[in-house]
CSV table of C-alpha atoms in Angstrom, one decimal:
chain,number,residue,atom,x,y,z
A,1315,UNK,CA,6.4,14.0,29.8
A,1316,UNK,CA,9.0,15.6,27.5
A,1317,UNK,CA,11.8,17.0,29.6
A,1318,UNK,CA,11.9,20.2,27.5
A,1319,UNK,CA,8.8,22.3,27.7
A,1320,UNK,CA,7.3,24.7,25.2
A,1321,UNK,CA,5.5,28.0,25.8
A,1322,UNK,CA,1.8,27.3,25.5
A,1323,UNK,CA,-0.2,29.1,22.8
A,1324,UNK,CA,-3.9,29.5,22.1
A,1325,UNK,CA,-3.7,26.8,19.4
A,1326,UNK,CA,-1.7,24.6,21.8
A,1327,UNK,CA,-4.5,24.8,24.3
A,1328,UNK,CA,-6.8,23.4,21.7
A,1329,UNK,CA,-4.5,20.5,21.2
A,1330,UNK,CA,-4.5,19.8,25.0
A,1331,UNK,CA,-8.4,19.8,24.7
A,1332,UNK,CA,-8.0,17.4,21.8
A,1333,UNK,CA,-5.8,15.1,23.9
A,1334,UNK,CA,-8.3,15.2,26.8
A,1335,UNK,CA,-11.3,14.3,24.7
A,1336,UNK,CA,-9.5,11.7,22.5
A,1337,UNK,CA,-8.0,9.8,25.4
A,1338,UNK,CA,-11.3,9.8,27.2
A,1339,UNK,CA,-13.0,8.0,24.3
A,1340,UNK,CA,-14.0,10.5,21.7
A,1341,UNK,CA,-11.5,9.3,19.1
A,1342,UNK,CA,-14.3,8.9,16.5
A,1343,UNK,CA,-15.8,12.4,17.1
A,1344,UNK,CA,-15.3,15.4,14.9
A,1345,UNK,CA,-12.5,17.8,15.9
A,1346,UNK,CA,-15.1,20.4,16.9
A,1347,UNK,CA,-17.0,17.9,19.1
A,1348,UNK,CA,-13.8,17.0,20.9
A,1349,UNK,CA,-12.9,20.7,21.6
A,1350,UNK,CA,-16.5,21.4,22.8
A,1351,UNK,CA,-16.5,18.3,25.1
A,1352,UNK,CA,-13.9,20.0,27.4
A,1353,UNK,CA,-16.0,23.2,27.6
A,1354,UNK,CA,-19.0,21.5,29.0
A,1355,UNK,CA,-19.5,22.2,32.7
A,1356,UNK,CA,-19.8,18.6,33.8
A,1357,UNK,CA,-16.6,17.7,32.0
A,1358,UNK,CA,-14.6,20.6,33.5
A,1359,UNK,CA,-15.8,19.4,36.9
A,1360,UNK,CA,-14.6,15.9,35.9
A,1361,UNK,CA,-11.2,17.2,35.0
A,1362,UNK,CA,-11.0,19.1,38.3
A,1363,UNK,CA,-11.9,16.0,40.3
A,1364,UNK,CA,-9.4,13.9,38.6
A,1365,UNK,CA,-6.6,16.5,39.0
A,1366,UNK,CA,-7.4,17.2,42.6
A,1367,UNK,CA,-7.6,13.5,43.8
A,1368,UNK,CA,-6.8,10.9,41.2
A,1369,UNK,CA,-7.0,8.0,43.7
A,1370,UNK,CA,-10.1,9.2,45.5
A,1371,UNK,CA,-11.9,9.8,42.2
A,1372,UNK,CA,-10.5,6.8,40.3
A,1373,UNK,CA,-14.0,5.9,39.1
A,1374,UNK,CA,-13.9,9.1,37.0
A,1375,UNK,CA,-11.0,8.1,34.8
A,1376,UNK,CA,-10.3,4.3,35.2
A,1377,UNK,CA,-12.7,3.5,32.4
A,1378,UNK,CA,-11.5,6.1,29.9
A,1379,UNK,CA,-10.2,4.6,26.6
A,1380,UNK,CA,-6.6,5.6,27.6
A,1381,UNK,CA,-6.9,6.1,31.4
A,1382,UNK,CA,-3.2,7.0,32.2
A,1383,UNK,CA,-3.0,9.3,29.2
A,1384,UNK,CA,-6.3,10.9,30.2
A,1385,UNK,CA,-5.0,11.4,33.8
A,1386,UNK,CA,-1.9,13.1,32.5
A,1387,UNK,CA,-3.9,15.4,30.3
A,1388,UNK,CA,-6.2,16.3,33.2
A,1389,UNK,CA,-3.2,17.4,35.2
A,1390,UNK,CA,-1.7,19.4,32.3
A,1391,UNK,CA,-5.0,21.1,31.4
A,1392,UNK,CA,-5.8,22.1,35.0
A,1393,UNK,CA,-2.3,23.5,35.6
A,1394,UNK,CA,-2.3,25.4,32.3
A,1395,UNK,CA,-5.8,26.8,32.5
A,1396,UNK,CA,-6.4,27.4,36.2
A,1397,UNK,CA,-2.9,27.7,37.6
A,1398,UNK,CA,-1.6,29.7,34.6
A,1399,UNK,CA,1.4,27.5,34.0
A,1400,UNK,CA,3.2,28.9,31.0
A,1401,UNK,CA,4.9,25.9,29.5
A,1402,UNK,CA,3.7,22.5,28.5
A,1403,UNK,CA,5.6,19.2,28.6
A,1404,UNK,CA,2.7,16.8,27.7
A,1405,UNK,CA,3.0,14.6,24.7
A,1406,UNK,CA,0.0,15.0,22.4
A,1407,UNK,CA,-0.7,12.1,20.1
A,1408,UNK,CA,-2.3,11.8,16.6
A,1409,UNK,CA,-2.8,8.4,15.0
A,1410,UNK,CA,-3.1,7.2,11.4
A,1411,UNK,CA,-6.4,5.7,10.4
A,1412,UNK,CA,-5.6,2.1,9.6
A,1413,UNK,CA,-2.1,2.9,8.3
A,1414,UNK,CA,-1.8,-0.2,6.2
A,1415,UNK,CA,-4.7,0.8,4.1
A,1416,UNK,CA,-3.5,4.4,3.9
A,1417,UNK,CA,-0.2,3.2,2.4
A,1418,UNK,CA,-2.0,0.8,0.0
A,1419,UNK,CA,-4.3,3.6,-1.1
A,1420,UNK,CA,-1.3,5.6,-2.1
A,1421,UNK,CA,0.4,2.7,-3.8
A,1422,UNK,CA,-2.8,1.9,-5.9
A,1423,UNK,CA,-3.8,5.6,-6.3
A,1424,UNK,CA,-7.2,4.3,-5.2
A,1425,UNK,CA,-9.7,7.0,-4.2
A,1426,UNK,CA,-12.2,4.5,-2.7
A,1427,UNK,CA,-9.7,3.2,-0.2
A,1428,UNK,CA,-8.3,6.7,0.4
A,1429,UNK,CA,-11.7,7.9,1.4
A,1430,UNK,CA,-12.3,5.0,3.8
A,1431,UNK,CA,-9.1,5.8,5.7
A,1432,UNK,CA,-9.2,9.6,5.7
A,1433,UNK,CA,-6.5,10.2,3.1
A,1434,UNK,CA,-9.3,12.3,1.4
A,1435,UNK,CA,-10.9,15.0,3.5
A,1436,UNK,CA,-14.4,14.7,4.9
A,1437,UNK,CA,-16.6,16.5,7.5
A,1438,UNK,CA,-16.1,13.8,10.1
A,1439,UNK,CA,-13.6,10.9,10.6
A,1440,UNK,CA,-14.3,7.9,8.3
A,1441,UNK,CA,-14.5,4.5,10.0
A,1442,UNK,CA,-13.4,1.7,7.8
A,1443,UNK,CA,-14.2,-0.9,10.4
A,1444,UNK,CA,-17.8,0.2,10.7
A,1445,UNK,CA,-18.2,0.5,6.9
A,1446,UNK,CA,-17.0,-3.1,6.4
A,1447,UNK,CA,-19.3,-4.3,9.2
A,1448,UNK,CA,-22.2,-2.6,7.5
A,1449,UNK,CA,-21.4,-3.9,4.0
A,1450,UNK,CA,-20.9,-7.5,5.2
A,1451,UNK,CA,-24.0,-7.6,7.4
A,1452,UNK,CA,-26.3,-9.3,4.9
A,1453,UNK,CA,-23.8,-12.1,4.2
A,1454,UNK,CA,-23.4,-13.3,7.8
A,1455,UNK,CA,-25.7,-15.8,9.6
A,1456,UNK,CA,-28.9,-14.0,10.6
A,1457,UNK,CA,-28.7,-15.0,14.3
A,1458,UNK,CA,-25.3,-13.2,14.5
A,1459,UNK,CA,-26.4,-9.9,13.0
A,1460,UNK,CA,-27.4,-8.3,16.3
A,1461,UNK,CA,-23.9,-8.7,17.5
A,1462,UNK,CA,-22.1,-7.7,14.3
A,1463,UNK,CA,-20.4,-4.4,14.6
A,1464,UNK,CA,-17.1,-2.6,14.0
A,1465,UNK,CA,-15.5,-4.4,16.9
A,1466,UNK,CA,-16.3,-7.7,15.3
A,1467,UNK,CA,-14.5,-6.7,12.1
A,1468,UNK,CA,-11.8,-4.5,13.4
A,1469,UNK,CA,-8.9,-6.9,13.8
A,1470,UNK,CA,-9.6,-8.6,10.5
A,1471,UNK,CA,-9.7,-5.3,8.6
A,1472,UNK,CA,-6.6,-4.1,10.4
A,1473,UNK,CA,-4.5,-7.2,9.7
A,1474,UNK,CA,-5.7,-8.2,6.2
A,1475,UNK,CA,-3.4,-5.5,4.7
A,1476,UNK,CA,-0.6,-7.3,6.4
A,1477,UNK,CA,-1.6,-10.5,4.7
A,1478,UNK,CA,-3.5,-12.1,7.6
A,1479,UNK,CA,-5.0,-15.3,6.3
A,1480,UNK,CA,-8.6,-16.7,6.8
A,1481,UNK,CA,-7.4,-18.9,9.7
A,1482,UNK,CA,-6.3,-15.9,11.8
A,1483,UNK,CA,-9.4,-14.0,10.6
A,1484,UNK,CA,-11.5,-16.8,12.1
A,1485,UNK,CA,-9.8,-16.6,15.5
A,1486,UNK,CA,-10.2,-12.8,15.6
A,1487,UNK,CA,-13.9,-13.0,14.9
A,1488,UNK,CA,-14.4,-15.9,17.4
A,1489,UNK,CA,-12.7,-13.8,20.1
A,1490,UNK,CA,-14.9,-10.8,19.2
A,1491,UNK,CA,-18.1,-12.9,19.6
A,1492,UNK,CA,-16.7,-14.5,22.8
A,1493,UNK,CA,-16.4,-11.0,24.3
A,1494,UNK,CA,-20.1,-10.7,23.8
A,1495,UNK,CA,-20.8,-14.2,25.3
A,1496,UNK,CA,-21.8,-15.5,21.9
A,1497,UNK,CA,-20.7,-19.0,20.7
A,1498,UNK,CA,-20.2,-19.5,16.9
A,1499,UNK,CA,-19.6,-22.8,15.1
A,1500,UNK,CA,-17.1,-23.5,12.2
A,1501,UNK,CA,-19.6,-22.9,9.4
A,1502,UNK,CA,-20.7,-19.5,10.9
A,1503,UNK,CA,-17.1,-18.4,11.3
A,1504,UNK,CA,-16.4,-19.3,7.7
A,1505,UNK,CA,-19.4,-17.3,6.5
A,1506,UNK,CA,-18.2,-14.3,8.6
A,1507,UNK,CA,-14.7,-14.4,7.2
A,1508,UNK,CA,-15.9,-14.7,3.6
A,1509,UNK,CA,-18.3,-11.8,4.2
A,1510,UNK,CA,-15.5,-9.5,5.6
A,1511,UNK,CA,-13.1,-10.3,2.8
A,1512,UNK,CA,-15.8,-9.8,0.1
A,1513,UNK,CA,-16.8,-6.5,1.6
A,1514,UNK,CA,-13.1,-5.4,1.6
A,1515,UNK,CA,-12.8,-6.3,-2.1
A,1516,UNK,CA,-15.8,-4.0,-2.7
A,1517,UNK,CA,-14.9,-1.1,-0.4
A,1518,UNK,CA,-11.1,-1.1,-0.8
A,1519,UNK,CA,-10.6,-2.7,-4.2
A,1520,UNK,CA,-7.2,-1.1,-5.0
A,1521,UNK,CA,-5.6,-2.3,-1.7
A,1522,UNK,CA,-6.7,-5.9,-2.2
A,1523,UNK,CA,-5.5,-6.0,-5.8
A,1524,UNK,CA,-2.1,-4.6,-4.9
A,1525,UNK,CA,-1.7,-7.3,-2.3
A,1526,UNK,CA,-2.6,-10.1,-4.7
A,1527,UNK,CA,-0.3,-8.6,-7.4
A,1528,UNK,CA,2.6,-8.5,-4.9
A,1529,UNK,CA,2.1,-12.2,-3.9
A,1530,UNK,CA,1.9,-13.3,-7.6
A,1531,UNK,CA,4.9,-11.4,-8.8
A,1532,UNK,CA,7.1,-12.3,-5.8
A,1533,UNK,CA,6.2,-16.0,-6.4
A,1534,UNK,CA,7.3,-15.6,-10.1
A,1535,UNK,CA,10.6,-14.0,-9.1
A,1536,UNK,CA,11.4,-16.7,-6.6
A,1537,UNK,CA,10.5,-19.5,-9.1
A,1538,UNK,CA,12.7,-17.7,-11.7
A,1539,UNK,CA,15.7,-18.2,-9.4
A,1540,UNK,CA,15.8,-15.1,-7.1
A,1541,UNK,CA,17.4,-15.9,-3.8
A,1542,UNK,CA,16.1,-12.8,-2.1
A,1543,UNK,CA,13.7,-9.9,-2.7
A,1544,UNK,CA,15.3,-6.4,-2.6
A,1545,UNK,CA,13.9,-2.9,-2.8
A,1546,UNK,CA,14.9,0.6,-1.8
A,1547,UNK,CA,12.5,2.8,0.3
A,1548,UNK,CA,11.9,6.5,-0.5
A,1549,UNK,CA,14.1,7.4,2.5
A,1550,UNK,CA,17.0,5.4,0.9
A,1551,UNK,CA,16.9,2.3,3.1
A,1552,UNK,CA,17.7,-0.8,1.2
A,1553,UNK,CA,15.5,-3.8,2.2
A,1554,UNK,CA,16.9,-7.2,1.6
A,1555,UNK,CA,14.3,-9.9,2.3
A,1556,UNK,CA,16.1,-13.2,2.6
A,1557,UNK,CA,13.8,-16.0,3.8
A,1558,UNK,CA,15.2,-19.5,3.6
A,1559,UNK,CA,13.9,-22.9,4.5
A,1560,UNK,CA,15.8,-24.4,7.5
A,1561,UNK,CA,17.1,-27.9,7.5
A,1562,UNK,CA,15.5,-30.1,10.2
A,1563,UNK,CA,16.5,-33.3,11.9
A,1564,UNK,CA,14.4,-35.9,13.6
A,1565,UNK,CA,15.9,-37.1,16.9
A,1566,UNK,CA,14.7,-39.8,19.3
A,1567,UNK,CA,14.5,-38.5,22.9
A,1568,UNK,CA,14.4,-40.6,26.0
A,1569,UNK,CA,11.5,-38.6,27.5
A,1570,UNK,CA,9.8,-36.8,24.6
A,1571,UNK,CA,10.0,-39.4,21.9
A,1572,UNK,CA,10.6,-38.3,18.3
A,1573,UNK,CA,11.3,-34.5,18.1
A,1574,UNK,CA,11.9,-32.4,15.0
A,1575,UNK,CA,14.5,-29.7,15.5
A,1576,UNK,CA,15.9,-26.9,13.3
A,1577,UNK,CA,19.6,-27.0,12.5
A,1578,UNK,CA,21.3,-23.6,13.1
A,1579,UNK,CA,22.8,-22.2,9.9
A,1580,UNK,CA,21.6,-25.1,7.7
A,1581,UNK,CA,19.6,-23.8,4.8
A,1582,UNK,CA,17.8,-25.9,2.1
A,1583,UNK,CA,16.5,-23.5,-0.4
A,1584,UNK,CA,14.3,-20.3,-0.7
A,1585,UNK,CA,11.1,-20.4,1.4
A,1586,UNK,CA,8.6,-19.5,-1.4
A,1587,UNK,CA,5.5,-19.5,0.9
A,1588,UNK,CA,7.2,-17.3,3.5
A,1589,UNK,CA,8.1,-14.8,0.8
A,1590,UNK,CA,4.5,-14.7,-0.6
A,1591,UNK,CA,3.1,-14.0,2.9
A,1592,UNK,CA,5.8,-11.6,4.1
A,1593,UNK,CA,6.4,-9.2,1.2
A,1594,UNK,CA,3.3,-7.1,1.2
A,1595,UNK,CA,3.5,-6.5,5.0
A,1596,UNK,CA,7.2,-5.7,4.8
A,1597,UNK,CA,6.7,-3.3,1.9
A,1598,UNK,CA,3.9,-1.5,3.7
A,1599,UNK,CA,6.0,-1.3,6.9
A,1600,UNK,CA,9.0,0.0,5.0
A,1601,UNK,CA,6.9,2.8,3.5
A,1602,UNK,CA,5.3,3.5,6.9
A,1603,UNK,CA,8.8,3.9,8.3
A,1604,UNK,CA,9.8,6.1,5.4
A,1605,UNK,CA,6.8,8.3,5.8
A,1606,UNK,CA,7.6,9.1,9.5
A,1607,UNK,CA,11.4,9.1,8.9
A,1608,UNK,CA,11.2,11.8,6.1
A,1609,UNK,CA,8.5,13.8,8.0
A,1610,UNK,CA,10.6,14.3,11.1
A,1611,UNK,CA,14.2,14.5,9.7
A,1612,UNK,CA,14.4,18.3,10.1
A,1613,UNK,CA,12.2,19.0,13.1
A,1614,UNK,CA,13.8,21.0,15.9
A,1615,UNK,CA,11.4,20.0,18.7
A,1616,UNK,CA,11.0,16.8,20.8
A,1617,UNK,CA,9.0,14.0,19.2
A,1618,UNK,CA,8.1,10.4,19.8
A,1619,UNK,CA,7.0,7.9,17.2
A,1620,UNK,CA,5.1,4.7,17.9
A,1621,UNK,CA,4.5,2.9,14.5
A,1622,UNK,CA,1.6,4.9,13.1
A,1623,UNK,CA,1.3,7.4,16.0
A,1624,UNK,CA,3.3,10.7,16.3
A,1625,UNK,CA,3.6,12.6,19.5
A,1626,UNK,CA,4.9,16.0,20.2
A,1627,UNK,CA,4.1,19.0,22.5
A,1628,UNK,CA,0.8,20.7,21.9
A,1629,UNK,CA,2.6,23.9,20.7
A,1630,UNK,CA,4.3,21.9,17.9
A,1631,UNK,CA,1.4,19.7,16.7
A,1632,UNK,CA,0.2,22.0,13.9
A,1633,UNK,CA,3.7,21.9,12.4
A,1634,UNK,CA,4.1,18.1,12.8
A,1635,UNK,CA,0.7,17.4,11.4
A,1636,UNK,CA,1.5,19.5,8.3
A,1637,UNK,CA,4.8,17.7,7.8
A,1638,UNK,CA,3.2,14.3,7.9
A,1639,UNK,CA,0.6,15.3,5.3
A,1640,UNK,CA,3.2,16.9,3.0
A,1641,UNK,CA,5.4,13.8,3.3
A,1642,UNK,CA,2.6,11.5,2.3
A,1643,UNK,CA,1.8,13.7,-0.6
A,1644,UNK,CA,5.4,13.7,-1.8
A,1645,UNK,CA,5.7,9.9,-1.4
A,1646,UNK,CA,2.8,9.2,-3.7
A,1647,UNK,CA,2.4,12.3,-5.9
A,1648,UNK,CA,6.0,12.8,-6.9
A,1649,UNK,CA,7.0,9.2,-6.7
A,1650,UNK,CA,5.6,5.8,-7.8
A,1651,UNK,CA,6.8,3.4,-5.1
A,1652,UNK,CA,4.8,0.5,-6.5
A,1653,UNK,CA,6.2,0.9,-10.0
A,1654,UNK,CA,9.7,1.2,-8.4
A,1655,UNK,CA,9.1,-2.1,-6.5
A,1656,UNK,CA,7.9,-3.7,-9.8
A,1657,UNK,CA,11.1,-2.8,-11.5
A,1658,UNK,CA,13.2,-4.0,-8.6
A,1659,UNK,CA,11.7,-7.5,-8.7
A,1660,UNK,CA,11.5,-7.5,-12.5
A,1661,UNK,CA,7.7,-8.0,-12.4
A,1662,UNK,CA,6.1,-9.5,-15.5
A,1663,UNK,CA,2.8,-7.6,-15.1
A,1664,UNK,CA,2.3,-3.9,-14.5
A,1665,UNK,CA,1.2,-3.1,-11.0
A,1666,UNK,CA,-2.6,-2.6,-10.5
A,1667,UNK,CA,-2.6,1.2,-10.2
A,1668,UNK,CA,-6.2,2.5,-10.4
A,1669,UNK,CA,-5.1,6.1,-10.7
A,1670,UNK,CA,-8.2,8.1,-9.5
A,1671,UNK,CA,-6.5,9.4,-6.3
A,1672,UNK,CA,-4.7,12.7,-6.3
A,1673,UNK,CA,-2.4,12.4,-3.3
A,1674,UNK,CA,-2.2,16.2,-3.0
A,1675,UNK,CA,-5.7,16.0,-1.5
A,1676,UNK,CA,-4.2,14.7,1.8
A,1677,UNK,CA,-3.0,18.2,2.6
A,1678,UNK,CA,-6.7,19.2,3.3
A,1679,UNK,CA,-7.7,16.1,5.2
A,1680,UNK,CA,-8.2,17.0,8.8
A,1681,UNK,CA,-8.5,13.4,9.9
A,1682,UNK,CA,-5.6,11.8,8.1
A,1683,UNK,CA,-3.7,11.6,11.4
A,1684,UNK,CA,-6.1,12.5,14.3
């Protein structure tokens, strides 16, 4: 709970409803469906049971998507609605939809990617993971298709914008099938990984091109003699990415035999591979940080930030949601972060900006952070 409470409002009560439904498991439902969920008689009874005796009625809430957050929301709702408490201290959270792809959509000005991750408005929340699962279905082995769903693709789709490679993709997919008690062999895993990556090239083309361009241009910069990669974020933070190979020594141990150890402080040249793998994720994270940093610089109410999730009191959520959207618009409508990055590393080729996205549209996207 926030130590400082805020007087509850009618709109604030709607955000408490949102928190109840979302933490229970309706995070893919429309906003209206979430609000209406709380008004159903059986769900009000559920909230009352959880509030009145959490331990005795643990079966009512232990399987919620976010059980402890749901429990806290039940207590807050009951005390506000039925006991007429006037102030709320509950943190209400809204999350980005695959924040890495949201940032890449802005960098590439790519409307296709933007639509998939709710930068562009729609009547219901878009689900990039389910879309990739659907688009890749025909390319995976037929016997695995009954088990192929958004959960099977989620970790791949989530981490590919951070430069996850096919090897880690394979482990994520293997684990997803293992959760369904399905064994897969190496060839099947390879087919699944190729299917997911092909679907992403089709569904989020701008994002994939930006990542490839960054890897290519950073490699050129390092080969041309750069010792580090440097850029300045929109919030003014200067990033200096210095990744060096570490000198190693082979020693003969009495018990462990030959062991290779790193020598502290001993460098032997720039680590090209590490730079190629790290730059896209670090650029995305630096812009993520700038987005939230700039959005909350002037707020005068309590907040909490967890990577791509923002939390505040229900009374303040309308203002915070608006600030996040306006900041994203400013980052990508009034600035060209990818062009700025290209200049900072003296890129040889122009960045692959598609240009069919108008970042101003995010202002009207209900599900950008939801």
